[in-house]
mmCIF file of C-alpha atoms in Angstrom:
data_model
loop_
_atom_site.group_PDB
_atom_site.id
_atom_site.type_symbol
_atom_site.label_atom_id
_atom_site.label_comp_id
_atom_site.label_asym_id
_atom_site.label_seq_id
_atom_site.Cartn_x
_atom_site.Cartn_y
_atom_site.Cartn_z
ATOM 1 C CA UNK A 1 -7.649 15.123 36.044
ATOM 2 C CA UNK A 2 -6.208 17.231 33.257
ATOM 3 C CA UNK A 3 -2.714 16.683 31.840
ATOM 4 C CA UNK A 4 -0.183 19.089 33.293
ATOM 5 C CA UNK A 5 1.671 20.036 30.126
ATOM 6 C CA UNK A 6 1.623 19.872 26.413
ATOM 7 C CA UNK A 7 4.187 17.058 26.456
ATOM 8 C CA UNK A 8 1.812 14.947 28.546
ATOM 9 C CA UNK A 9 -0.901 15.391 25.951
ATOM 10 C CA UNK A 10 1.531 14.526 23.158
ATOM 11 C CA UNK A 11 2.763 11.460 25.031
ATOM 12 C CA UNK A 12 -0.807 10.260 25.631
ATOM 13 C CA UNK A 13 -1.739 10.713 21.983
ATOM 14 C CA UNK A 14 1.432 8.963 20.844
ATOM 15 C CA UNK A 15 0.692 6.007 23.089
ATOM 16 C CA UNK A 16 -2.881 5.806 21.810
ATOM 17 C CA UNK A 17 -1.656 5.989 18.221
ATOM 18 C CA UNK A 18 0.796 3.118 18.738
ATOM 19 C CA UNK A 19 -1.843 0.994 20.419
ATOM 20 C CA UNK A 20 -4.125 1.544 17.460
ATOM 21 C CA UNK A 21 -1.309 0.871 15.001
ATOM 22 C CA UNK A 22 -0.373 -2.364 16.620
ATOM 23 C CA UNK A 23 -3.971 -3.471 16.696
ATOM 24 C CA UNK A 24 -4.401 -2.591 13.013
ATOM 25 C CA UNK A 25 -1.197 -4.496 12.134
ATOM 26 C CA UNK A 26 -2.477 -7.561 14.012
ATOM 27 C CA UNK A 27 -5.832 -7.428 12.293
ATOM 28 C CA UNK A 28 -4.202 -7.046 8.863
ATOM 29 C CA UNK A 29 -1.810 -9.947 9.496
ATOM 30 C CA UNK A 30 -4.649 -12.207 10.660
ATOM 31 C CA UNK A 31 -6.660 -11.235 7.585
ATOM 32 C CA UNK A 32 -3.684 -12.075 5.354
ATOM 33 C CA UNK A 33 -3.302 -15.438 7.086
ATOM 34 C CA UNK A 34 -7.027 -16.110 6.655
ATOM 35 C CA UNK A 35 -6.840 -15.327 2.943
ATOM 36 C CA UNK A 36 -3.808 -17.576 2.492
ATOM 37 C CA UNK A 37 -5.533 -20.406 4.429
ATOM 38 C CA UNK A 38 -8.615 -19.934 2.241
ATOM 39 C CA UNK A 39 -6.554 -20.182 -0.938
ATOM 40 C CA UNK A 40 -4.768 -23.315 0.274
ATOM 41 C CA UNK A 41 -8.146 -24.832 1.302
ATOM 42 C CA UNK A 42 -9.595 -24.018 -2.120
ATOM 43 C CA UNK A 43 -6.632 -25.684 -3.825
ATOM 44 C CA UNK A 44 -7.198 -28.876 -1.831
ATOM 45 C CA UNK A 45 -10.917 -28.813 -2.554
ATOM 46 C CA UNK A 46 -10.306 -28.399 -6.265
ATOM 47 C CA UNK A 47 -7.619 -31.079 -6.292
ATOM 48 C CA UNK A 48 -10.006 -33.471 -4.535
ATOM 49 C CA UNK A 49 -12.750 -32.627 -7.030
ATOM 50 C CA UNK A 50 -10.350 -33.333 -9.884
ATOM 51 C CA UNK A 51 -9.356 -36.692 -8.369
ATOM 52 C CA UNK A 52 -12.991 -37.625 -7.780
ATOM 53 C CA UNK A 53 -13.942 -36.746 -11.360
ATOM 54 C CA UNK A 54 -10.850 -38.625 -12.668
ATOM 55 C CA UNK A 55 -12.310 -41.893 -11.306
ATOM 56 C CA UNK A 56 -15.407 -41.692 -13.492
ATOM 57 C CA UNK A 57 -13.936 -40.017 -16.602
ATOM 58 C CA UNK A 58 -10.587 -39.458 -18.280
ATOM 59 C CA UNK A 59 -8.082 -37.368 -16.250
ATOM 60 C CA UNK A 60 -7.770 -34.716 -18.901
ATOM 61 C CA UNK A 61 -11.582 -34.289 -18.954
ATOM 62 C CA UNK A 62 -11.668 -33.994 -15.152
ATOM 63 C CA UNK A 63 -8.893 -31.361 -15.322
ATOM 64 C CA UNK A 64 -10.758 -29.537 -18.060
ATOM 65 C CA UNK A 65 -13.957 -29.447 -16.024
ATOM 66 C CA UNK A 66 -12.239 -28.240 -12.846
ATOM 67 C CA UNK A 67 -10.082 -25.711 -14.686
ATOM 68 C CA UNK A 68 -13.087 -24.430 -16.661
ATOM 69 C CA UNK A 69 -15.046 -24.056 -13.436
ATOM 70 C CA UNK A 70 -12.228 -22.083 -11.851
ATOM 71 C CA UNK A 71 -11.979 -19.806 -14.888
ATOM 72 C CA UNK A 72 -15.762 -19.292 -14.898
ATOM 73 C CA UNK A 73 -15.685 -18.407 -11.150
ATOM 74 C CA UNK A 74 -12.746 -16.017 -11.678
ATOM 75 C CA UNK A 75 -14.570 -14.325 -14.594
ATOM 76 C CA UNK A 76 -17.708 -13.833 -12.459
ATOM 77 C CA UNK A 77 -15.600 -12.315 -9.620
ATOM 78 C CA UNK A 78 -13.855 -9.954 -12.121
ATOM 79 C CA UNK A 79 -17.199 -8.790 -13.536
ATOM 80 C CA UNK A 80 -18.587 -8.171 -10.042
ATOM 81 C CA UNK A 81 -15.507 -6.198 -9.023
ATOM 82 C CA UNK A 82 -15.527 -4.194 -12.241
ATOM 83 C CA UNK A 83 -19.248 -3.465 -11.833
ATOM 84 C CA UNK A 84 -18.688 -2.224 -8.280
ATOM 85 C CA UNK A 85 -15.947 0.112 -9.469
ATOM 86 C CA UNK A 86 -18.214 1.374 -12.257
ATOM 87 C CA UNK A 87 -21.051 2.044 -9.783
ATOM 88 C CA UNK A 88 -18.740 4.007 -7.483
ATOM 89 C CA UNK A 89 -17.537 6.107 -10.373
ATOM 90 C CA UNK A 90 -21.103 6.860 -11.459
ATOM 91 C CA UNK A 91 -22.188 7.922 -7.997
ATOM 92 C CA UNK A 92 -19.348 10.376 -7.798
ATOM 93 C CA UNK A 93 -17.778 8.885 -4.708
ATOM 94 C CA UNK A 94 -14.331 8.990 -6.259
ATOM 95 C CA UNK A 95 -11.823 11.185 -4.473
ATOM 96 C CA UNK A 96 -11.189 14.288 -6.598
ATOM 97 C CA UNK A 97 -7.536 14.896 -7.527
ATOM 98 C CA UNK A 98 -6.513 18.366 -6.356
ATOM 99 C CA UNK A 99 -5.279 20.678 -9.037
ATOM 100 C CA UNK A 100 -1.873 22.258 -8.659
ATOM 101 C CA UNK A 101 -1.820 25.999 -8.365
ATOM 102 C CA UNK A 102 0.447 28.042 -10.595
ATOM 103 C CA UNK A 103 2.495 29.368 -7.706
ATOM 104 C CA UNK A 104 3.186 25.949 -6.143
ATOM 105 C CA UNK A 105 6.864 26.020 -5.214
ATOM 106 C CA UNK A 106 6.909 22.260 -4.542
ATOM 107 C CA UNK A 107 5.860 21.513 -8.127
ATOM 108 C CA UNK A 108 8.549 23.855 -9.443
ATOM 109 C CA UNK A 109 11.153 22.270 -7.185
ATOM 110 C CA UNK A 110 10.133 18.799 -8.285
ATOM 111 C CA UNK A 111 10.251 19.721 -11.972
ATOM 112 C CA UNK A 112 13.733 21.281 -11.550
ATOM 113 C CA UNK A 113 15.000 18.100 -9.843
ATOM 114 C CA UNK A 114 13.417 15.983 -12.559
ATOM 115 C CA UNK A 115 15.110 18.052 -15.286
ATOM 116 C CA UNK A 116 18.506 17.737 -13.552
ATOM 117 C CA UNK A 117 18.104 13.963 -13.210
ATOM 118 C CA UNK A 118 16.930 13.613 -16.830
ATOM 119 C CA UNK A 119 20.035 15.489 -18.088
ATOM 120 C CA UNK A 120 22.470 13.425 -15.967
ATOM 121 C CA UNK A 121 23.781 9.966 -16.795
ATOM 122 C CA UNK A 122 22.332 8.424 -13.646
ATOM 123 C CA UNK A 123 20.358 5.254 -14.303
ATOM 124 C CA UNK A 124 16.814 4.938 -13.001
ATOM 125 C CA UNK A 125 17.707 1.759 -11.142
ATOM 126 C CA UNK A 126 20.433 3.664 -9.258
ATOM 127 C CA UNK A 127 17.933 6.330 -8.235
ATOM 128 C CA UNK A 128 15.434 3.721 -7.100
ATOM 129 C CA UNK A 129 18.066 1.860 -5.141
ATOM 130 C CA UNK A 130 19.259 5.063 -3.465
ATOM 131 C CA UNK A 131 15.699 5.936 -2.510
ATOM 132 C CA UNK A 132 15.157 2.451 -1.134
ATOM 133 C CA UNK A 133 18.315 2.553 0.963
ATOM 134 C CA UNK A 134 17.510 6.038 2.170
ATOM 135 C CA UNK A 135 14.013 4.951 3.181
ATOM 136 C CA UNK A 136 15.324 1.956 5.068
ATOM 137 C CA UNK A 137 17.940 4.058 6.893
ATOM 138 C CA UNK A 138 15.408 6.773 7.789
ATOM 139 C CA UNK A 139 12.839 4.193 8.854
ATOM 140 C CA UNK A 140 15.325 2.394 11.089
ATOM 141 C CA UNK A 141 16.823 5.462 12.755
ATOM 142 C CA UNK A 142 14.409 7.847 14.437
ATOM 143 C CA UNK A 143 17.236 10.068 15.592
ATOM 144 C CA UNK A 144 18.568 10.558 12.069
ATOM 145 C CA UNK A 145 15.022 11.131 10.793
ATOM 146 C CA UNK A 146 14.462 13.920 13.384
ATOM 147 C CA UNK A 147 17.829 15.515 12.546
ATOM 148 C CA UNK A 148 17.034 15.570 8.840
ATOM 149 C CA UNK A 149 13.556 16.931 9.555
ATOM 150 C CA UNK A 150 14.977 19.648 11.692
ATOM 151 C CA UNK A 151 17.547 20.646 9.078
ATOM 152 C CA UNK A 152 14.897 20.658 6.366
ATOM 153 C CA UNK A 153 12.676 22.867 8.530
ATOM 154 C CA UNK A 154 15.596 25.257 9.078
ATOM 155 C CA UNK A 155 16.389 25.218 5.362
ATOM 156 C CA UNK A 156 12.738 26.010 4.483
ATOM 157 C CA UNK A 157 12.642 28.792 7.019
ATOM 158 C CA UNK A 158 15.857 30.322 5.719
ATOM 159 C CA UNK A 159 14.740 30.215 2.077
ATOM 160 C CA UNK A 160 11.327 31.635 2.942
ATOM 161 C CA UNK A 161 12.753 34.793 4.577
#
């Protein structure tokens, strides 16, 4: 059976999107918990290894061996990660950065705003705090977000005519 209207299609897609988003959030949170549990487990294993070695040698030697082993393991991981990044760059799989066109009004608008802010006495921390508060307010209030989006759309349409 086909949906009766465009709004039915939009509602179905929105519901599917939210189901996928919730599932992705659950997977990411479980992955984060697994990483934290792995780190805690590794700490206990290394602490136990240090205590075991401390029984047959001086404690500072045991700490040196365990710490050196951790540093060696970390260095190997860093080299593997760096080599993987280098291989990806050589294969050309990197995402190309799009070049700005000369008639890009967004770039002009951004540079004008940047010049105005640079000439004012407003601190960068105040700008960052304002952006943070604005993001929280817009994220928490869908109605306000839609009103601002509608007014921005009207503003863009009026300036484009």
